[in-house]
PDB file of C-alpha atoms in Angstrom:
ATOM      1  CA  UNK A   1     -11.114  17.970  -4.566  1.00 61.00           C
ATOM      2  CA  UNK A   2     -12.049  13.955  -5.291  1.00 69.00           C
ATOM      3  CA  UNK A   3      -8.858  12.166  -5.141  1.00 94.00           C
ATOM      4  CA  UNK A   4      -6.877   9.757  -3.316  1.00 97.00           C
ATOM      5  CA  UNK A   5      -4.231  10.943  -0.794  1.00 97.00           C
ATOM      6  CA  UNK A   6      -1.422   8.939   0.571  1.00 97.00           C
ATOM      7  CA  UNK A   7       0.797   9.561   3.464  1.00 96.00           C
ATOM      8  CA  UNK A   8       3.379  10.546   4.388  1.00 96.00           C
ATOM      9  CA  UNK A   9       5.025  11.068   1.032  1.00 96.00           C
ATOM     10  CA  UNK A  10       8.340  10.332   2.648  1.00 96.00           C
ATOM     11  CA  UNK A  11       8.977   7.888   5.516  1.00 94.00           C
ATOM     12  CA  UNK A  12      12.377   6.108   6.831  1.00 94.00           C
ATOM     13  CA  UNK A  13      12.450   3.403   9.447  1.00 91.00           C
ATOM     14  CA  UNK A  14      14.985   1.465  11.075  1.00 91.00           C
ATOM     15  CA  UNK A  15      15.242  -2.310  10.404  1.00 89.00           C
ATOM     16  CA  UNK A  16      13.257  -4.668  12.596  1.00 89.00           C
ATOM     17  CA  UNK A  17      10.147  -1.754  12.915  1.00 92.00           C
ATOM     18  CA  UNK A  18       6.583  -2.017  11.537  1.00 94.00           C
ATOM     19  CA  UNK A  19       5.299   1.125   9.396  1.00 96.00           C
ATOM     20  CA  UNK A  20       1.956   2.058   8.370  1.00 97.00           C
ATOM     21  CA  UNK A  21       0.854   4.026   5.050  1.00 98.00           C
ATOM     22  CA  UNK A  22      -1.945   5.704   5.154  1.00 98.00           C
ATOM     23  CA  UNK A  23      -4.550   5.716   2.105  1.00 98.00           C
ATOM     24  CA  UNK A  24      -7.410   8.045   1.839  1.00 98.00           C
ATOM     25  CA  UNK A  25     -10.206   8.479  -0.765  1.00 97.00           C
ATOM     26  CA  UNK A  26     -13.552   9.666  -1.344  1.00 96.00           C
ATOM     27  CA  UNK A  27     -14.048   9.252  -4.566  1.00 95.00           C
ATOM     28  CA  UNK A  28     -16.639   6.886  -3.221  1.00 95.00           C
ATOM     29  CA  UNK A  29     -14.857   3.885  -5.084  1.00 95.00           C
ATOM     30  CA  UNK A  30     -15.858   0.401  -3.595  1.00 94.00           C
ATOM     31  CA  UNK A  31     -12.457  -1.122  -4.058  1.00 95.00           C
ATOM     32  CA  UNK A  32      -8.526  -0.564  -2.635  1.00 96.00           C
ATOM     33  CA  UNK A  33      -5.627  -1.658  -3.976  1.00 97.00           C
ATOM     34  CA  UNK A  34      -1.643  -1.974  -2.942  1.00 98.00           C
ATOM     35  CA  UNK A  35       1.433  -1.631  -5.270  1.00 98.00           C
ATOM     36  CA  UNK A  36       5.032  -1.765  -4.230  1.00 97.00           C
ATOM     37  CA  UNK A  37       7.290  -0.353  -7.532  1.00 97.00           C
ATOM     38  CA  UNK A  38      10.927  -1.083  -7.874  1.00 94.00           C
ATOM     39  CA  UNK A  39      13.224   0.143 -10.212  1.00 86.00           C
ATOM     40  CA  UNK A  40      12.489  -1.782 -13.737  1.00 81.00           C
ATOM     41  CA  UNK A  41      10.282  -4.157 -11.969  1.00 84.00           C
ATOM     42  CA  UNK A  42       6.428  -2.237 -12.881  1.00 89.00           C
ATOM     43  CA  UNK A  43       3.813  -2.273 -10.174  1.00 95.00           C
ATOM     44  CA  UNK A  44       3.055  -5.528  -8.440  1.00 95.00           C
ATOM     45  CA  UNK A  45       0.000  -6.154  -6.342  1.00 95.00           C
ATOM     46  CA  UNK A  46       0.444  -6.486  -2.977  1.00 97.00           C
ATOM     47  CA  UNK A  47      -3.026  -6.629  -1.434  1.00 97.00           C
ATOM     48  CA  UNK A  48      -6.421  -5.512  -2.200  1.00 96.00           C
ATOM     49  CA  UNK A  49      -9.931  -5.371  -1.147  1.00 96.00           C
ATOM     50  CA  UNK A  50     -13.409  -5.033  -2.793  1.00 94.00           C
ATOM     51  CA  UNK A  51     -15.132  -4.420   0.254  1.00 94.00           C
ATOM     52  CA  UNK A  52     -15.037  -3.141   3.820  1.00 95.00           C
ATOM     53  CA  UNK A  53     -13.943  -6.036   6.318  1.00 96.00           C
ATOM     54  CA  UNK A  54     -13.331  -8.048   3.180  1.00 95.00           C
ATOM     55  CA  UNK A  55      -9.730  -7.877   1.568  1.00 96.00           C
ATOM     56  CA  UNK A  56      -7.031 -10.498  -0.720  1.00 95.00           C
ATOM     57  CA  UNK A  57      -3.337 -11.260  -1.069  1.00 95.00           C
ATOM     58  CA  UNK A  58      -2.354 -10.353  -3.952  1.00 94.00           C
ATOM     59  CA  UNK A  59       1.345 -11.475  -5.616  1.00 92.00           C
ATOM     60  CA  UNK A  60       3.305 -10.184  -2.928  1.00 95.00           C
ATOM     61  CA  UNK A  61       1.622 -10.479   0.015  1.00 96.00           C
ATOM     62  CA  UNK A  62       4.509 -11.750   2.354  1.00 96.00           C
ATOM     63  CA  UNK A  63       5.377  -9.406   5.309  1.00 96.00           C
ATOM     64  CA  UNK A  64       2.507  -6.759   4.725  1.00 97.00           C
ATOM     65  CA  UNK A  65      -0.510  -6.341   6.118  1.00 98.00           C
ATOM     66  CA  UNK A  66      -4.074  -4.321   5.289  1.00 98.00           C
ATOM     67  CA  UNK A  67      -7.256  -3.473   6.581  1.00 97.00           C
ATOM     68  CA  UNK A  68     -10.715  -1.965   5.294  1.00 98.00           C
ATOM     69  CA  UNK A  69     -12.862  -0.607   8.470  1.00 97.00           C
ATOM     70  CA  UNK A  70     -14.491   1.903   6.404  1.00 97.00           C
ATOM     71  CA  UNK A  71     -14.654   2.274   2.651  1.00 97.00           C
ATOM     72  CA  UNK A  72     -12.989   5.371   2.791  1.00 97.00           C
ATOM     73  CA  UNK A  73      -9.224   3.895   4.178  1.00 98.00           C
ATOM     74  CA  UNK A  74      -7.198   1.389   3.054  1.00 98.00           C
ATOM     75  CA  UNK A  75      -3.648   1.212   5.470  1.00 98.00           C
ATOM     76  CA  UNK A  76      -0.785  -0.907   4.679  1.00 98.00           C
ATOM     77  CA  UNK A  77       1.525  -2.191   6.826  1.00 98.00           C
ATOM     78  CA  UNK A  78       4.934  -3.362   6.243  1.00 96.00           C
ATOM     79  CA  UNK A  79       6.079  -5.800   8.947  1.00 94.00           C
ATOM     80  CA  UNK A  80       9.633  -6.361   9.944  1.00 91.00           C
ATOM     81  CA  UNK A  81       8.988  -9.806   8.484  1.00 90.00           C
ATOM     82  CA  UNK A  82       9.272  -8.002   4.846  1.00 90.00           C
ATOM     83  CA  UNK A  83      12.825  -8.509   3.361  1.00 90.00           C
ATOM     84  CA  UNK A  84      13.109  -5.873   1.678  1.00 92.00           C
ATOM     85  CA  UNK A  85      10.916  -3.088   2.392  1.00 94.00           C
ATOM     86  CA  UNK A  86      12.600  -0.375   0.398  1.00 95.00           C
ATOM     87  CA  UNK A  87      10.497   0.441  -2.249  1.00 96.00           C
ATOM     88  CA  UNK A  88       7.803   3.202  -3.841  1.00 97.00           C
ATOM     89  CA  UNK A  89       4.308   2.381  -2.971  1.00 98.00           C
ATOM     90  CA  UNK A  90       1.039   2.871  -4.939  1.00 98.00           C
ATOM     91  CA  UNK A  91      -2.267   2.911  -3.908  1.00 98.00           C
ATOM     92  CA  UNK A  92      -5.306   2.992  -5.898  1.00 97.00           C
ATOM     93  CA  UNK A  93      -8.655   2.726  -5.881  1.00 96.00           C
ATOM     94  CA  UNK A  94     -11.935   1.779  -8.553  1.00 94.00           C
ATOM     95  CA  UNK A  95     -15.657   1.370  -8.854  1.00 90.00           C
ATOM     96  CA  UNK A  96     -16.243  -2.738  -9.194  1.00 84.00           C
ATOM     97  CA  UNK A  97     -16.218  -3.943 -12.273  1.00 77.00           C
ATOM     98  CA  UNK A  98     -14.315  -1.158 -14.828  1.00 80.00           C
ATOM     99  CA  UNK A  99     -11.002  -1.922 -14.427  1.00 83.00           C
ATOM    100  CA  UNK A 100      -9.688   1.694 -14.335  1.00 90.00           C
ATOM    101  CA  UNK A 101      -7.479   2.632 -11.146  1.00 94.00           C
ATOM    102  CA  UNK A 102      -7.066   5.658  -9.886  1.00 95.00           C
ATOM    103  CA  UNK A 103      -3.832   6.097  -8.173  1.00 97.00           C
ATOM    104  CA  UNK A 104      -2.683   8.381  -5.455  1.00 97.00           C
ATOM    105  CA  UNK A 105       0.661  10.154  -5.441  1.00 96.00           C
ATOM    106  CA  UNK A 106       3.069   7.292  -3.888  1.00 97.00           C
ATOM    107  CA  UNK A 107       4.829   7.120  -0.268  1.00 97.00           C
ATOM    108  CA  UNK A 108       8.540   6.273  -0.792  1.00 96.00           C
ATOM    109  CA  UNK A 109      10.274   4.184   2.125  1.00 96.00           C
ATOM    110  CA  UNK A 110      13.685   3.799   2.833  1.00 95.00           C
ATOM    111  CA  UNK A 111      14.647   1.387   5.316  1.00 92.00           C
ATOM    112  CA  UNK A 112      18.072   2.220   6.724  1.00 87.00           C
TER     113      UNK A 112
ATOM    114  CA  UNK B   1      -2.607 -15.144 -13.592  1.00 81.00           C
ATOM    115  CA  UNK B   2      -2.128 -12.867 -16.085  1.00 88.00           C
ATOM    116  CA  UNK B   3       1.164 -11.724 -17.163  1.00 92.00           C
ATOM    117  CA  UNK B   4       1.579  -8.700 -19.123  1.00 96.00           C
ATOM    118  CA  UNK B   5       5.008  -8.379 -21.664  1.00 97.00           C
ATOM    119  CA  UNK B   6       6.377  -4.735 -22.408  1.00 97.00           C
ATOM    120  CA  UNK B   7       8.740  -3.683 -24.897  1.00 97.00           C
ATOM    121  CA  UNK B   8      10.962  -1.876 -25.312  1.00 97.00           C
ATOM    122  CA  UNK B   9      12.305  -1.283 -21.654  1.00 96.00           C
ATOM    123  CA  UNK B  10      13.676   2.333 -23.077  1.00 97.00           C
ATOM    124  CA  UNK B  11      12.618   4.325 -26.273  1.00 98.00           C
ATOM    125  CA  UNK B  12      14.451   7.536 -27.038  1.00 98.00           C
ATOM    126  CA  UNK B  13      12.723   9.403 -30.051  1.00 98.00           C
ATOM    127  CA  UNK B  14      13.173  12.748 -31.660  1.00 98.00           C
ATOM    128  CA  UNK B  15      10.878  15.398 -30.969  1.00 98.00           C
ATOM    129  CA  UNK B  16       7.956  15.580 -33.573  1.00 98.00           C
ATOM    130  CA  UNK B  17       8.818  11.805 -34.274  1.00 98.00           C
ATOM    131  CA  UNK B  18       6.603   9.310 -33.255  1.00 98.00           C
ATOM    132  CA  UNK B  19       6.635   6.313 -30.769  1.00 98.00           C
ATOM    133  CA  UNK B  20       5.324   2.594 -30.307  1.00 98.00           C
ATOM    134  CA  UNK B  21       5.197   0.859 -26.938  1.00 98.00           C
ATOM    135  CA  UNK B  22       3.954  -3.261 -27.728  1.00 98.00           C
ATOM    136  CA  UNK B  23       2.565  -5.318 -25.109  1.00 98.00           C
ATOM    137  CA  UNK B  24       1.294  -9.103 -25.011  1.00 98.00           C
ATOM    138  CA  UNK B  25      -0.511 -10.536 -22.500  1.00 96.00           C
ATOM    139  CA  UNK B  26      -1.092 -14.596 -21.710  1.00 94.00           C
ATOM    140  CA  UNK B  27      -5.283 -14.701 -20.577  1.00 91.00           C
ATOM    141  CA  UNK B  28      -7.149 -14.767 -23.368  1.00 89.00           C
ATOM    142  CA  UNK B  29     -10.576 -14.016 -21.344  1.00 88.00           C
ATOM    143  CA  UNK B  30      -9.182 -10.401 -20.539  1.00 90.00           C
ATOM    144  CA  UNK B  31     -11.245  -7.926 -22.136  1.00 90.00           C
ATOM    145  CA  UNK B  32      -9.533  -4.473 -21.301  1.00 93.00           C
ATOM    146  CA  UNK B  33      -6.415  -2.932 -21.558  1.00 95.00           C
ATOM    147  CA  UNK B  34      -5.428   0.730 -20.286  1.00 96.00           C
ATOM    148  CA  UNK B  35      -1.830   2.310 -20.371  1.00 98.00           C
ATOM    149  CA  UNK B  36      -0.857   4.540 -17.699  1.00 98.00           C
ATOM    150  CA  UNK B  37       1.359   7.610 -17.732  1.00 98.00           C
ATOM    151  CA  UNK B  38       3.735   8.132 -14.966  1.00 97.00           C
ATOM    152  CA  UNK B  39       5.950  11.442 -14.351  1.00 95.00           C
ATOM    153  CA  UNK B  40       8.838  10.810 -12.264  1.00 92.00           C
ATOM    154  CA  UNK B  41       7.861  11.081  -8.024  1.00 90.00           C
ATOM    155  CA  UNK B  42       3.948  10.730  -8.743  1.00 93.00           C
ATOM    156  CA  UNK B  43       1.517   8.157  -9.484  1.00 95.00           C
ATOM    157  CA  UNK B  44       0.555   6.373 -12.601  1.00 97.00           C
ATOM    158  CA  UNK B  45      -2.548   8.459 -14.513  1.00 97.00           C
ATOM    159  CA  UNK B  46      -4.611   6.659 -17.402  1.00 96.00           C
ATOM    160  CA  UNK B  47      -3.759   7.880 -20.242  1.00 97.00           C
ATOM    161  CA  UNK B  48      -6.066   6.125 -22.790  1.00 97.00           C
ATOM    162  CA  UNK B  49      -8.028   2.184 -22.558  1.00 96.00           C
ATOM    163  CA  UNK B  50      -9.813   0.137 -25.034  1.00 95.00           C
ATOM    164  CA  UNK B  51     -11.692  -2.930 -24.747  1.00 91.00           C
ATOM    165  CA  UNK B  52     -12.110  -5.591 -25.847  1.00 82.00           C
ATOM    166  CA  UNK B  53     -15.352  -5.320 -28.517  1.00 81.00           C
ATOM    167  CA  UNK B  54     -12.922  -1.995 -30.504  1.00 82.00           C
ATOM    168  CA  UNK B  55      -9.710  -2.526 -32.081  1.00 91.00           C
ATOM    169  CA  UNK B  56      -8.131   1.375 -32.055  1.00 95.00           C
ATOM    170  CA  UNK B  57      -8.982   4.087 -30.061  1.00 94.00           C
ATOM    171  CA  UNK B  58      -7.419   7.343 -30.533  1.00 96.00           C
ATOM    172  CA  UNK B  59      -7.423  10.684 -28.684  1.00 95.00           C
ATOM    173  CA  UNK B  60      -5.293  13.342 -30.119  1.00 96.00           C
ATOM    174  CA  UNK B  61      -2.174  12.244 -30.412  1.00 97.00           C
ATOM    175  CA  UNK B  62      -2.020   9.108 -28.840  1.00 98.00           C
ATOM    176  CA  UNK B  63      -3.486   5.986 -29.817  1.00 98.00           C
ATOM    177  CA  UNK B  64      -3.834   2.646 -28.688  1.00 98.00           C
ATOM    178  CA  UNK B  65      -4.710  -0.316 -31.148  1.00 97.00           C
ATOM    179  CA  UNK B  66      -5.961  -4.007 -30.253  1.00 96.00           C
ATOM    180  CA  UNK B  67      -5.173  -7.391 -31.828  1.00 95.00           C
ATOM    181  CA  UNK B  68      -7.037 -10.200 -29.535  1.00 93.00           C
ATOM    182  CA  UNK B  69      -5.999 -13.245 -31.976  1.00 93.00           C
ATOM    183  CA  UNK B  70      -2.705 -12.413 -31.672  1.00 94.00           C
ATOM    184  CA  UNK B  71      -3.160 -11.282 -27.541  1.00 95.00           C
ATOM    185  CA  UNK B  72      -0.983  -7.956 -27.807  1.00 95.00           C
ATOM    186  CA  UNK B  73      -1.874  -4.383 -27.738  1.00 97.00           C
ATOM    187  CA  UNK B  74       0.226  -1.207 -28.629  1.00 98.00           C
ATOM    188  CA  UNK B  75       0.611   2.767 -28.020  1.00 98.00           C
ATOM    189  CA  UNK B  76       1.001   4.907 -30.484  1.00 98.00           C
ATOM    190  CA  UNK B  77       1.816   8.769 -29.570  1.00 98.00           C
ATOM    191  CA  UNK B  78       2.574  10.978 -32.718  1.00 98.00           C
ATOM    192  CA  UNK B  79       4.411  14.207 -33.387  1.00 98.00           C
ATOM    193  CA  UNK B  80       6.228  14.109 -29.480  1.00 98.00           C
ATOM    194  CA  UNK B  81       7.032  16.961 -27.159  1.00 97.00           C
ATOM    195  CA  UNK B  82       9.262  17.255 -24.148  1.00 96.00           C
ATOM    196  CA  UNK B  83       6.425  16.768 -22.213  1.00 97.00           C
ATOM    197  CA  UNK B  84       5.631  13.166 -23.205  1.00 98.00           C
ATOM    198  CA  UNK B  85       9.055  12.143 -21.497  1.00 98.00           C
ATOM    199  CA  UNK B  86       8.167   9.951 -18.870  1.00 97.00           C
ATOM    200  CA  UNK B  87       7.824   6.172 -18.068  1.00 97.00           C
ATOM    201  CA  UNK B  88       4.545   4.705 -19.315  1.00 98.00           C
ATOM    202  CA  UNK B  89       2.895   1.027 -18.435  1.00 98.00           C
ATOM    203  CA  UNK B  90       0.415  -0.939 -20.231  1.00 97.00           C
ATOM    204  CA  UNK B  91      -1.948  -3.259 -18.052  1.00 96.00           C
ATOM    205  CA  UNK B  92      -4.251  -5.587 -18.636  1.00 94.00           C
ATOM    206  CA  UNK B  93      -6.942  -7.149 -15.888  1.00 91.00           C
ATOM    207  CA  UNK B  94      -5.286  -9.792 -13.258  1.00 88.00           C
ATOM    208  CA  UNK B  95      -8.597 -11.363 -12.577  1.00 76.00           C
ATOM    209  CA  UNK B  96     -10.767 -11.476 -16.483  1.00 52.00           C
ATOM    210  CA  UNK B  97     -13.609  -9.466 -14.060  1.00 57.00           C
ATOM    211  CA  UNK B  98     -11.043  -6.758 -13.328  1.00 60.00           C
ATOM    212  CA  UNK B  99     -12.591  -6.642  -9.852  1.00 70.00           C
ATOM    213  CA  UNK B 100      -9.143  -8.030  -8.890  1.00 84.00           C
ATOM    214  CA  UNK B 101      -7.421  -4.892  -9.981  1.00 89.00           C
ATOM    215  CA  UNK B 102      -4.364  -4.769 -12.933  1.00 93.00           C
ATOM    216  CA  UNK B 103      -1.456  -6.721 -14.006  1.00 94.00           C
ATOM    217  CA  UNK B 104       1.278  -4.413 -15.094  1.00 95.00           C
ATOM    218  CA  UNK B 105       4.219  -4.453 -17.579  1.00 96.00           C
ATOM    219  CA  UNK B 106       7.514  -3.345 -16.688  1.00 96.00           C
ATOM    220  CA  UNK B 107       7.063   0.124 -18.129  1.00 96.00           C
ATOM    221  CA  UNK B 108       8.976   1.808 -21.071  1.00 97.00           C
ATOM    222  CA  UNK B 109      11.084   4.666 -20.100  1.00 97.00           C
ATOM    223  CA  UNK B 110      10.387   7.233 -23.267  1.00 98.00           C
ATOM    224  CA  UNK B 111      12.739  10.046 -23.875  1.00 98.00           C
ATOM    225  CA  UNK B 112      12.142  13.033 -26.296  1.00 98.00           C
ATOM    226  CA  UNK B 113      15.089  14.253 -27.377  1.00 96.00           C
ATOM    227  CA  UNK B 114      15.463  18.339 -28.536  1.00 92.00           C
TER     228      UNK B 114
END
């Protein structure tokens, strides 16, 4: 099936460790994007990238970090240096230029 | 950057009854505007779009209509069922290209009631 598929669904980490999500897709989609959701706060764009080796900040940018080696992957990672890393995250992906996302299912982290 | 205004926060409706989400949004050089379902523990799915050149779409029972004078947009879903209960977001483009993915609103929490 064509889809997006994050992982793990689940994840808890200790304070002061890095964590990486994982983000999958071949839906053959040219661009990536990262959401963090919080209760009553929507989705806010973390980073994103159009193109492989190419990516941007996007609103909330401090303590993560991304790459895009191949056009298939997009993994975040949440750095110690993120406050307040407890949160649902979103990632999506589109073809250039039509707006529509396609999301995958979410990874929740707790950080205990 | 865009910013994208949803109201109400939470709309509880009677089943058959119908329901209005509004948003507002501040670039005037967006030209589309899609709302997004979400069902609690999953990911957002599109639910309907328009753009910018229409000014209603409809698709069964839900509809979204289009008012670029007055920069706001709203979703319309008639006769409800249980199974619309969920928390839906409007969105329009951060960037005008929408290359630089989607600015959402804060999502509306709608609940069917029996």
């Amino acid at each position: 099936d064509g889809g997006i598929t994050q992982s793990p669904k689940y994840l808890f980490r200790k304070e002061g460790q890095n964590v990486t999500l994982s983000c999958e897709q071949n839906l053959n989609h040219d661009a990536m994007y990262w959401y963090r959701q919080d209760p009553g706060q929507g989705l806010r764009l973390i980073y994103y990238s159009q193109i492989v080796n190419d990516f941007q900040k996007g609103d909330i940018a401090e303590g993560y970090s991304v790459s895009r080696e191949k056009k298939e992957s997009f993994p975040l990672t949440v750095t110690s240096a993120q406050k307040n890393p407890t949160a649902f995250y979103l990632c999506a992906s589109s073809w250039l230029g039509t707006g529509e996302l396609f999301f995958g299912e979410g990874s929740r982290l707790t950080v205990l | 950057g865009e910013n994208v205004e949803q109201h109400p926060s939470t709309l509880s409706v009677q089943e058959g009854d119908s329901a209005v989400i509004k948003c507002t949004y501040s670039d005037s050089a967006s030209n589309y505007f899609p709302w997004y379902k979400q069902e609690l523990g999953k990911g957002p799915q599109l639910i309907i779009d328009i753009r910018s050149n229409v000014g209603e779409k409809k698709d069964q029972r839900i509809a979204v209509t289009l008012n670029k004078t007055a920069k706001h947009f709203s979703l319309h879903i008639t006769e409800t069922q249980p199974e619309d209960s969920a928390v839906y977001f409007c969105a329009a483009p951060a960037g005008g290209g929408g290359a630089d993915g989607l600015t959402f609103g804060k999502g509306t929490h709608l609940i069917i009631q029996p």
